[in-house]
CSV table of C-alpha atoms and ligand atoms in Angstrom, one decimal:
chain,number,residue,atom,x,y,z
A,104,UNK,CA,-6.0,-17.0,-51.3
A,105,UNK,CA,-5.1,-16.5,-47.8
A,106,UNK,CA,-5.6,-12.9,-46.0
A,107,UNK,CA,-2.4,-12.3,-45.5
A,108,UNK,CA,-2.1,-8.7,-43.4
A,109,UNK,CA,2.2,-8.7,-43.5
A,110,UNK,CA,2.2,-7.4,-47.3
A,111,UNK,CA,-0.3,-4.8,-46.3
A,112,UNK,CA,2.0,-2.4,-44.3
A,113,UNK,CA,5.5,-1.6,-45.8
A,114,UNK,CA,7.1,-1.6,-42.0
A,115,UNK,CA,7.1,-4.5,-39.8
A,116,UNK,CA,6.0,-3.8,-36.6
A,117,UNK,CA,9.5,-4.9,-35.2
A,118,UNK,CA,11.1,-2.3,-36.9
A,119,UNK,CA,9.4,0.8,-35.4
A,120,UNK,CA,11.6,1.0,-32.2
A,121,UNK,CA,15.2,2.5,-33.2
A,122,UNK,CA,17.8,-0.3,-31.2
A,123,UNK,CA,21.7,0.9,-30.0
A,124,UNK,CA,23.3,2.7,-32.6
A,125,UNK,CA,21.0,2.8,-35.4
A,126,UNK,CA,21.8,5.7,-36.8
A,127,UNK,CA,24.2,3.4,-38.6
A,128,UNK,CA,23.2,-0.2,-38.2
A,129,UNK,CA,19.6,-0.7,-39.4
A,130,UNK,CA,19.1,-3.5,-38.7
A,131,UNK,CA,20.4,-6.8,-36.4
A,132,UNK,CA,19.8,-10.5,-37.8
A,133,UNK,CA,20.2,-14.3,-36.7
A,134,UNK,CA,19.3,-17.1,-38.6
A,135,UNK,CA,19.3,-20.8,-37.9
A,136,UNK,CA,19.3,-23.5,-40.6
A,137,UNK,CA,18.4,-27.3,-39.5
A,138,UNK,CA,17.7,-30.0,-41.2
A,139,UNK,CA,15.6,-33.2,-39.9
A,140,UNK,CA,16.7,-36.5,-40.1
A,141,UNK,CA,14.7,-39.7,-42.3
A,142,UNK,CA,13.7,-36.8,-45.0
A,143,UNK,CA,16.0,-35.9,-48.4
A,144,UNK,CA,16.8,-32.1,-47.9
A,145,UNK,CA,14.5,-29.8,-49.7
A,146,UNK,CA,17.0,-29.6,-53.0
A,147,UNK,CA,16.5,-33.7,-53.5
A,148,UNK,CA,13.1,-33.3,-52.2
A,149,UNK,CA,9.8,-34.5,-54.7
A,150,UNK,CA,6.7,-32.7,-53.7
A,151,UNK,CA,5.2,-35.2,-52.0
A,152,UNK,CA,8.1,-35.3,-49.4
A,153,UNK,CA,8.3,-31.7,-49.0
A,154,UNK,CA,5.0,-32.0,-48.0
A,155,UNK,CA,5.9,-34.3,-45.1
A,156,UNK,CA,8.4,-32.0,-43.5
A,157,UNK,CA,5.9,-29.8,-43.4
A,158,UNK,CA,3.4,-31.7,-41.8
A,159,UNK,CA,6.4,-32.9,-39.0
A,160,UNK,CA,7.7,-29.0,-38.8
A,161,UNK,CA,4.5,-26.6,-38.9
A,162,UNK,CA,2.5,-28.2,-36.5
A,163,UNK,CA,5.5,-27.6,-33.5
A,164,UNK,CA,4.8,-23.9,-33.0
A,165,UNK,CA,1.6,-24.3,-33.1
A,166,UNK,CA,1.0,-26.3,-30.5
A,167,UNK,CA,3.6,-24.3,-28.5
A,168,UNK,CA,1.8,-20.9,-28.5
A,169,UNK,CA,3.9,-19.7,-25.4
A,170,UNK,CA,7.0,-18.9,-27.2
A,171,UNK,CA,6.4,-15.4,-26.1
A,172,UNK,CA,7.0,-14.1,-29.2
A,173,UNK,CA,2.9,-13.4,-30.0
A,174,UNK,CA,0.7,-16.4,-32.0
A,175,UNK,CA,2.4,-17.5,-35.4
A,176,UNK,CA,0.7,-17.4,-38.4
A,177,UNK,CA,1.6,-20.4,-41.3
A,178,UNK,CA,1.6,-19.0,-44.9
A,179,UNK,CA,1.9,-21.7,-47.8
A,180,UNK,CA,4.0,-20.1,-50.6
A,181,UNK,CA,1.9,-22.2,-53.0
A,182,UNK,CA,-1.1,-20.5,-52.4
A,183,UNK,CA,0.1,-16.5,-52.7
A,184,UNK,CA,0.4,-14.6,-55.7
A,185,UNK,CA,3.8,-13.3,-57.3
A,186,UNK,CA,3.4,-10.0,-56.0
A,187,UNK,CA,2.7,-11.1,-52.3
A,188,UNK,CA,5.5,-13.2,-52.5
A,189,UNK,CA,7.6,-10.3,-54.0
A,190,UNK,CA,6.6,-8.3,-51.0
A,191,UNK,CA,7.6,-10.9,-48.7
A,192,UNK,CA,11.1,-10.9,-50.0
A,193,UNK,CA,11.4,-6.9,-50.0
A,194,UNK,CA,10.1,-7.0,-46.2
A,195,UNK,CA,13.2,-9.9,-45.7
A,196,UNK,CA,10.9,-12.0,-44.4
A,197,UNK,CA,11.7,-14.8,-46.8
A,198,UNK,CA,14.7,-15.1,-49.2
A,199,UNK,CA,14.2,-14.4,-52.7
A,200,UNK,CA,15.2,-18.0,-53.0
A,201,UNK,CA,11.8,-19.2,-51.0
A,202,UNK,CA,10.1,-17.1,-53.3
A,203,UNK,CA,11.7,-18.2,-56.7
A,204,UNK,CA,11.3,-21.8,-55.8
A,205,UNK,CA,8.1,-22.1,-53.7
A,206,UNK,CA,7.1,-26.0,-53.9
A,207,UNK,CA,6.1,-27.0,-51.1
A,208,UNK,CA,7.9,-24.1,-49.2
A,209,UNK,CA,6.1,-22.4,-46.2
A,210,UNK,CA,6.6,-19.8,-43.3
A,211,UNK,CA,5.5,-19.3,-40.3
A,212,UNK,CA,5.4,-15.3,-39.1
A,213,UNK,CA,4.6,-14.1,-35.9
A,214,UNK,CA,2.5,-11.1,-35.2
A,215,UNK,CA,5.4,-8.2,-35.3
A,216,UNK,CA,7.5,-9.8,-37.8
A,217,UNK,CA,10.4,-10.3,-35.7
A,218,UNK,CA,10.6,-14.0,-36.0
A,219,UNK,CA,9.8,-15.9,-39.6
A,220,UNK,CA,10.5,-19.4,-39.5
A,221,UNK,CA,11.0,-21.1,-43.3
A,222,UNK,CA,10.5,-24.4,-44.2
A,223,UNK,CA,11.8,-26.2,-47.3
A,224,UNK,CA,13.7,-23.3,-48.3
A,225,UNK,CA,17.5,-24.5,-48.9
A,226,UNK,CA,17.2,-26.4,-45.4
A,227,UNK,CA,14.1,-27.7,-43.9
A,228,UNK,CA,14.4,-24.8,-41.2
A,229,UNK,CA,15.5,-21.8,-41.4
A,230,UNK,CA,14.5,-19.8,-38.1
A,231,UNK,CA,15.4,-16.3,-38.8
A,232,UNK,CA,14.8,-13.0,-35.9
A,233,UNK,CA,14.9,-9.8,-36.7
A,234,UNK,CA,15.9,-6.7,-34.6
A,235,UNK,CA,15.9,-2.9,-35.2
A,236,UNK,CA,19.5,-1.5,-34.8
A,237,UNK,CA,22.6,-3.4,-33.4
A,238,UNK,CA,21.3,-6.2,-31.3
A,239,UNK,CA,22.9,-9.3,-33.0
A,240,UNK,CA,22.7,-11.1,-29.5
A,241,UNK,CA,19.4,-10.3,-28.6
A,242,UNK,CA,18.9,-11.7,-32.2
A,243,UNK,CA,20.6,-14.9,-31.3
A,244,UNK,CA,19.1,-15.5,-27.7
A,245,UNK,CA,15.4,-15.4,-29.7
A,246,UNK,CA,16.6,-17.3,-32.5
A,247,UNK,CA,17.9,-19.9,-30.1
A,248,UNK,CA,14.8,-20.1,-27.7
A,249,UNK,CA,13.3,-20.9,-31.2
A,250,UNK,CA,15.6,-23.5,-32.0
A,251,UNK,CA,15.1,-25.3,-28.6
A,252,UNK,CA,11.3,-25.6,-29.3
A,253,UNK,CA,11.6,-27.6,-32.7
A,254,UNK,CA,14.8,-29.7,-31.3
A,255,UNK,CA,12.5,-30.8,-28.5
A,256,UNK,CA,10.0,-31.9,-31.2
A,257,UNK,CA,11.7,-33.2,-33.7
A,258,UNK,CA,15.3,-35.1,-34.4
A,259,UNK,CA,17.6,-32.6,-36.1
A,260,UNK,CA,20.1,-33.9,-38.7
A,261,UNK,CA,23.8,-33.9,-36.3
A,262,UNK,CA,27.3,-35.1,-37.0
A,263,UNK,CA,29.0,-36.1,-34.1
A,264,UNK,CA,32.2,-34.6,-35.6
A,265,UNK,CA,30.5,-31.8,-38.2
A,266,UNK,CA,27.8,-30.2,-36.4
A,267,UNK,CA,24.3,-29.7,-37.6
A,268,UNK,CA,24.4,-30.3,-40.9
A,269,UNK,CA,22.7,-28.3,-43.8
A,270,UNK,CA,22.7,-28.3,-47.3
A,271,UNK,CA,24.9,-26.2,-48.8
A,272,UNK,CA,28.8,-27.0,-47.2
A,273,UNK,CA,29.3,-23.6,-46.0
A,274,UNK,CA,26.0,-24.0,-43.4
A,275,UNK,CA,27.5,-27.1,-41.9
A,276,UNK,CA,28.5,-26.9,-38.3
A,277,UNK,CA,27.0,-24.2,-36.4
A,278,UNK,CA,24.3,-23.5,-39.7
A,279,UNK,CA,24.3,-19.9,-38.3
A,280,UNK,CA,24.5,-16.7,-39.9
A,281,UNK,CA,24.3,-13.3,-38.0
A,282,UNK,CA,24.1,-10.4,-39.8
A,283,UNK,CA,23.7,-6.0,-39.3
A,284,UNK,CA,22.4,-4.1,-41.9
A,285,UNK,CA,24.7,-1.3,-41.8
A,286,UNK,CA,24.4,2.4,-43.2
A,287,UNK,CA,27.9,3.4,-44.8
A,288,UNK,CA,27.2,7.0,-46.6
A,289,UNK,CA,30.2,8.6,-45.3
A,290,UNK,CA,32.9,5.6,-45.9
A,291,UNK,CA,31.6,5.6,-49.4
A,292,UNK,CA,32.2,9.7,-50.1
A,293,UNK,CA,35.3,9.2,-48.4
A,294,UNK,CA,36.3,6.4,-50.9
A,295,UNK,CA,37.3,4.1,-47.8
A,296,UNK,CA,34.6,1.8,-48.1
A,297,UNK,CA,36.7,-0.6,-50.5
A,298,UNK,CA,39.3,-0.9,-47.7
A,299,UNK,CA,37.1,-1.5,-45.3
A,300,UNK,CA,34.8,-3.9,-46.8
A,301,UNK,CA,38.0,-6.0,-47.6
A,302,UNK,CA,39.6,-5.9,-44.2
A,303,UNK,CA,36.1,-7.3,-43.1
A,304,UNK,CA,36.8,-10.1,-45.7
A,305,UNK,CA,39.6,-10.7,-44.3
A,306,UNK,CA,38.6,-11.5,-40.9
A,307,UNK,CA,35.9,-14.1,-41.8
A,308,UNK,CA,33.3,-11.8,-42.6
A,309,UNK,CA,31.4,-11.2,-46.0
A,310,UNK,CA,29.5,-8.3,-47.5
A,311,UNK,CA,25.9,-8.8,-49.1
A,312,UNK,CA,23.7,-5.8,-50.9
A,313,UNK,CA,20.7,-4.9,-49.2
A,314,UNK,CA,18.9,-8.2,-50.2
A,315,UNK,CA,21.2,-10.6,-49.4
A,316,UNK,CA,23.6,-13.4,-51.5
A,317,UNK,CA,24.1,-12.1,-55.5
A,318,UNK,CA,22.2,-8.4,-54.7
A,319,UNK,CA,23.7,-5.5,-54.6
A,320,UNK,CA,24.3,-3.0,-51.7
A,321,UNK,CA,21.9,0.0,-52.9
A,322,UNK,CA,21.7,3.2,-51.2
A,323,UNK,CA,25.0,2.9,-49.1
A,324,UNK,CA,23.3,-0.1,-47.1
A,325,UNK,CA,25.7,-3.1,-46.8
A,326,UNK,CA,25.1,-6.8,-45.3
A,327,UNK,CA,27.7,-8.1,-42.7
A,328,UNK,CA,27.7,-11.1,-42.1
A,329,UNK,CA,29.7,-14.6,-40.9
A,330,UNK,CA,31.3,-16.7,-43.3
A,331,UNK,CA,32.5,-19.6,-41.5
A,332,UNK,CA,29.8,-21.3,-40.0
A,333,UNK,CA,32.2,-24.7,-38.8
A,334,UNK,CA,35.2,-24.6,-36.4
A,335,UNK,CA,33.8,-21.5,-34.3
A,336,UNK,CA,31.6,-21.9,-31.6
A,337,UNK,CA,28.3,-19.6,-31.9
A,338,UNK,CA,29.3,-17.8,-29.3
A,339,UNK,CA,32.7,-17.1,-30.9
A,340,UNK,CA,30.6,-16.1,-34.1
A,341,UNK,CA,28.7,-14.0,-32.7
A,342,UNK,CA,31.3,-11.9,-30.8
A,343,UNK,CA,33.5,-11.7,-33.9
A,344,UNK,CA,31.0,-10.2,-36.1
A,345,UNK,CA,29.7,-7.9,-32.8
A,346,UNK,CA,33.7,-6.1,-32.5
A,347,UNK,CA,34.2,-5.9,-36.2
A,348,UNK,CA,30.8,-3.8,-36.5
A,349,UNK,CA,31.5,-1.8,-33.4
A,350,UNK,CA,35.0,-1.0,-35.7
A,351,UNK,CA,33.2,-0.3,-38.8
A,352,UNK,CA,30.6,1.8,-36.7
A,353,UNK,CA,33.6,4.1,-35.1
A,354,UNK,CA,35.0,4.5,-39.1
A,355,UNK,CA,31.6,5.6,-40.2
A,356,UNK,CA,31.2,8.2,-37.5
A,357,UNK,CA,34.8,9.6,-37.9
A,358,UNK,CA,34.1,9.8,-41.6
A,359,UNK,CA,31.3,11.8,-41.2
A,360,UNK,CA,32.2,14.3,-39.0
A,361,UNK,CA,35.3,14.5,-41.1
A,362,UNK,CA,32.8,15.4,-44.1
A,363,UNK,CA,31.1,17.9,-41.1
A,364,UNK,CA,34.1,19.5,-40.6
A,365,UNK,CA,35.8,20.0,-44.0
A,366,UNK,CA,33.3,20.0,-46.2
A,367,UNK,CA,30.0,21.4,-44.5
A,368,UNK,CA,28.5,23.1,-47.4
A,369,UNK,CA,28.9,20.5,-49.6
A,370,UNK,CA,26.9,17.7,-47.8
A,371,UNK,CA,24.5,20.2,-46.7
A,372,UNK,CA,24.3,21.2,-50.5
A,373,UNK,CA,23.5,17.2,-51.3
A,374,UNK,CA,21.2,16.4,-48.9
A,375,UNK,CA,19.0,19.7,-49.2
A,376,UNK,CA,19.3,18.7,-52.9
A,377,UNK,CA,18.4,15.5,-52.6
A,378,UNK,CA,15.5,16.1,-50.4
A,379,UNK,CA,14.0,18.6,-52.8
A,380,UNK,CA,14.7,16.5,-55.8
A,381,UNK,CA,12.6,13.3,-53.7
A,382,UNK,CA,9.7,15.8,-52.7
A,383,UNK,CA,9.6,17.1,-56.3
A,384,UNK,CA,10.5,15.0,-59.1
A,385,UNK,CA,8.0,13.7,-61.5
A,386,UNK,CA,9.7,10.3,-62.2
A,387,UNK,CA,12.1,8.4,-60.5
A,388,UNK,CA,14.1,5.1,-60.9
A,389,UNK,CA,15.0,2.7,-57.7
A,390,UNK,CA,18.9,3.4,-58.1
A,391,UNK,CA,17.8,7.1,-57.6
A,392,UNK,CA,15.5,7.1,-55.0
A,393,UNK,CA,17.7,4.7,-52.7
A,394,UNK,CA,20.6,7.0,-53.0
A,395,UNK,CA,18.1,10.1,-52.7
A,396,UNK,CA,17.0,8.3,-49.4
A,397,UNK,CA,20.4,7.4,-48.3
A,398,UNK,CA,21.4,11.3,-48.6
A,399,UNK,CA,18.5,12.3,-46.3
A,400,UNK,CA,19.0,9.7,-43.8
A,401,UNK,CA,22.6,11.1,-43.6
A,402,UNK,CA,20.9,14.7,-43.3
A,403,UNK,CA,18.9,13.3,-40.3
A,404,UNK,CA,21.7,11.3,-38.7
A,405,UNK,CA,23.9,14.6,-38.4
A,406,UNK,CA,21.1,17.0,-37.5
A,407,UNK,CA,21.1,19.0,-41.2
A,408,UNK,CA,17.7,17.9,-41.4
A,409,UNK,CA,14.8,17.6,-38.7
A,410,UNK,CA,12.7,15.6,-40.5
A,411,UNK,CA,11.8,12.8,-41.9
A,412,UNK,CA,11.9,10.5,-39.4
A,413,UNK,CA,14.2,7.3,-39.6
A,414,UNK,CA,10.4,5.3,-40.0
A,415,UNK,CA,9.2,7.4,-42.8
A,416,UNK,CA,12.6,6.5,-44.2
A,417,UNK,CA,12.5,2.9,-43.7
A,418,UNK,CA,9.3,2.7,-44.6
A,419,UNK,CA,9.7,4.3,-48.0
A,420,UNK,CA,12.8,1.8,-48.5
A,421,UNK,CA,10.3,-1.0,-48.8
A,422,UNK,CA,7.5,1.2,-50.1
A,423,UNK,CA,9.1,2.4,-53.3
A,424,UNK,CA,10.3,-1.7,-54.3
A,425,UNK,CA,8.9,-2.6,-57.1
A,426,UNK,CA,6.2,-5.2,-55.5
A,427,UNK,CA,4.9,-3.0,-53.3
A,428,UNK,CA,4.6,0.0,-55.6
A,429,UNK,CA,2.4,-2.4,-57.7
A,430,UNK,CA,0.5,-3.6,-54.8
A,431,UNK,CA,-0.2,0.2,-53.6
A,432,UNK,CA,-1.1,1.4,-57.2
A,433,UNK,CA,-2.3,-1.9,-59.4
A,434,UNK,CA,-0.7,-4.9,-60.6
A,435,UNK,CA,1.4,-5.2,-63.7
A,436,UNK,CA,2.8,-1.9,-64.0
A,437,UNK,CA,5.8,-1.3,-66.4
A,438,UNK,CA,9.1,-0.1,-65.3
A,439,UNK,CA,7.9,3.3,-66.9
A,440,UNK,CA,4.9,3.5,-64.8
A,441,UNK,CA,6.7,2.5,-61.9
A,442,UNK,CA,9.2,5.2,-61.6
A,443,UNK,CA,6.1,7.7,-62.5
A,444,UNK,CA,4.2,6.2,-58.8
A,445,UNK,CA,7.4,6.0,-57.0
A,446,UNK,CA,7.9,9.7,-57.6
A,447,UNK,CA,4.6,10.2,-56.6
A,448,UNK,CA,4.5,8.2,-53.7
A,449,UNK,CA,7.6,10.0,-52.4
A,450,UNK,CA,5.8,13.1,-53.5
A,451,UNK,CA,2.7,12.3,-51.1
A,452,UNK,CA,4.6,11.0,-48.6
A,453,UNK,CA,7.2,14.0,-47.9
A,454,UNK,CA,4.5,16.0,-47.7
A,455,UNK,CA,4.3,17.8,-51.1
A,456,UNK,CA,0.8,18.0,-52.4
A,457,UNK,CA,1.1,18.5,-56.0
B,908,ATP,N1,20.6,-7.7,-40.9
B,908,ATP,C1,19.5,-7.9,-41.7
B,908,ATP,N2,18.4,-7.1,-41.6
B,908,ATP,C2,17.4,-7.3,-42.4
B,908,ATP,N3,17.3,-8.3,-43.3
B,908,ATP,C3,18.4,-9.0,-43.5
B,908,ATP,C4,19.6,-8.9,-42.7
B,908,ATP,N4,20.5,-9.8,-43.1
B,908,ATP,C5,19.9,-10.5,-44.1
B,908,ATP,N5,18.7,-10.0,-44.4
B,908,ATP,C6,17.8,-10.5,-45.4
B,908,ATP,O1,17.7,-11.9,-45.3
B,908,ATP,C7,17.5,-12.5,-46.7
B,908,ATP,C8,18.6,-13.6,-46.9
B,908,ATP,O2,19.8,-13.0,-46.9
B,908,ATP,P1,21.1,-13.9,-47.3
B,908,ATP,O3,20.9,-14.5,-48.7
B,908,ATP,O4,22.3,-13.0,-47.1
B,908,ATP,O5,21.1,-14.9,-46.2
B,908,ATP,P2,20.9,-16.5,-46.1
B,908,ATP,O6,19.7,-16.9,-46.9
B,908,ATP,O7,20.7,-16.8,-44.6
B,908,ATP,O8,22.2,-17.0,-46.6
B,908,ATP,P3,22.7,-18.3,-47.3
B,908,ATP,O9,21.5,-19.2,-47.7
B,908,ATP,O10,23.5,-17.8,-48.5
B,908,ATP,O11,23.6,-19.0,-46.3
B,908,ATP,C9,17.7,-11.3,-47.6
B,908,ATP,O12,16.4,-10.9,-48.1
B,908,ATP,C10,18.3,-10.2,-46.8
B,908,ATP,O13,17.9,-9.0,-47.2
């Protein structure tokens, strides 16, 4: 089994600086999917040929060290444990779908965790770049200077008239999808969340949970992200989704100082609450802590609380997931167990010693 240091700490390296505006948006993604030509996709793929596209795709970053993104690591799917590859998933460095269907799948990290690059996940390649806060085009410029590098090495499957194409229909074209992770406490108290999230619908936009396609959106944290990937230029994509989230940003803030204005007691009332219930409580289930954590992230957004700070709070959104709980405090713990070392993690970690 590999040494594999990115499921030992909860918090990429990439997301320890803040980025524009992240006391909302968490988080800024771009990723690319490609496919090569003269090999079946991954989905019609026996193991044999997956194996190939490996061989043709994994070698091209490493013989192109100066990407200047730091040296990338390769890490076989088929040679980590469940739980590694669970942490993986609750980093987002691979999709759950990588995970749940490893043959012959692979990724390629680099040193902060700001670029992973999958092979034989849906697509051959799926070059995906991760930023703290909103910076979807600073996402896209990496994720692009990525892209160049295989398409110099390798011959990419391209329709004249479709674009690149991919596997599933709704990749074809520009196979790009750019995404924020955003922090919505405020529209959802204020009950306009469901009118916003379908405006956004409505303007080619769809909204994910927290880990993507079929999850939900726990703790007030929602995915936006493109829907239409052909007959828009990236370019075009990328500004869309980059006004509707500086829109959804300006509702959020109005909503919460609307909350600061009218109703001051009560939010101080949940986040003290909350706070106290996370540095306290004895047991405690995922659905609770991630709305516990969501409250206190709103406490430290609008200055009710001082600390913890927005890294102790991302941190503990990937350290109280079920794989990592189990990697910090044994394997095969039961869902009983579980909520007993969440608490206590939180416990520790807030600072409460008993
Ligand atoms: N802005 C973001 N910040 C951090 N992680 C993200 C962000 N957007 C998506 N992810 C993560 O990427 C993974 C894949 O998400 P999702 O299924 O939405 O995208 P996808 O695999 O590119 O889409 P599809 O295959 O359906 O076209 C998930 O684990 C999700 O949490």
């Amino acid at each position: 089994m590999p040494n594999l240091r990115f499921t030992e700490q909860a918090l990429s390296e990439w997301m320890r600086s803040g980025g524009s505006h992240s006391e909302i948006v968490i988080s800024s993604r771009v990723r690319i999917a490609r496919n090569i030509v003269h090999h079946p996709f991954p989905l019609l793929a026996n193991e044999e040929q997956a194996e190939k596209v490996m061989d043709v795709l994994a070698p091209v970053i490493d013989e192109n060290q100066a990407t200047g993104y730091g040296t990338f690591q390769l890490v076989k799917l088929d040679e980590l444990g469940e739980l590694d590859k669970t942490v993986l998933v609750e980093k987002h460095l691979i999709s759950p779908n990588l995970a749940n269907d490893s043959r012959g799948g692979a990724v390629l990290l680099n040193e902060d965790e700001s670029v992973s690059i999958m092979i034989n996940e849906e697509d051959h390649l799926r070059i995906q770049c991760l930023f703290p806060g909103f910076q979807v085009k600073e996402a896209w410029d990496r994720a692009t200077s990525i892209d160049d590098i295989f398409e110099a090495a390798v011959d990419y499957a391209f329709d004249d008239r479709r674009g690149y194409l991919t596997s599933c229909p709704t990749n074809v074209g520009t196979g790009l999808r750019a995404s924020v992770m955003m922090h919505l406490p405020a529209l959802v108290m204020t009950q306009q969340i469901g009118r916003i999230l379908s405006a956004v619908n409505q303007v080619g936009l769809t909204v994910r949970g927290i880990y993507g396609e079929g999850s939900e959106a726990a703790g007030n944290i929602f995915q936006i992200s493109n829907q239409i990937t052909l007959g828009q230029s990236e370019t075009e994509i990328i500004e869309n989704l980059h006004s509707v989230v500086i829109q959804i940003i300006e509702h959020e803030r109005n909503a919460r100082q609307r909350l600061l204005n009218d109703s001051a007691l009560r939010i101080t009332d949940r986040v003290m609450r909350s706070y106290g219930i996370l540095k306290y409580a004895a047991v405690m289930d995922l659905k609770e802590a991630s709305q516990r954590l969501s409250d206190v992230r709103l406490g430290v957004d609008v200055g009710i609380l001082q600390e913890p700070s927005i890294s102790v709070l991302n941190e503990l959104n990937v350290k109280t997931q079920p794989g990592f709980l189990q990697k910090t405090f044994g394997d095969k713990l039961n869902a009983a167990e579980r909520d007993m070392y969440r608490a206590k993690l939180l416990r520790e970690t807030l600072g409460t010693t008993h």
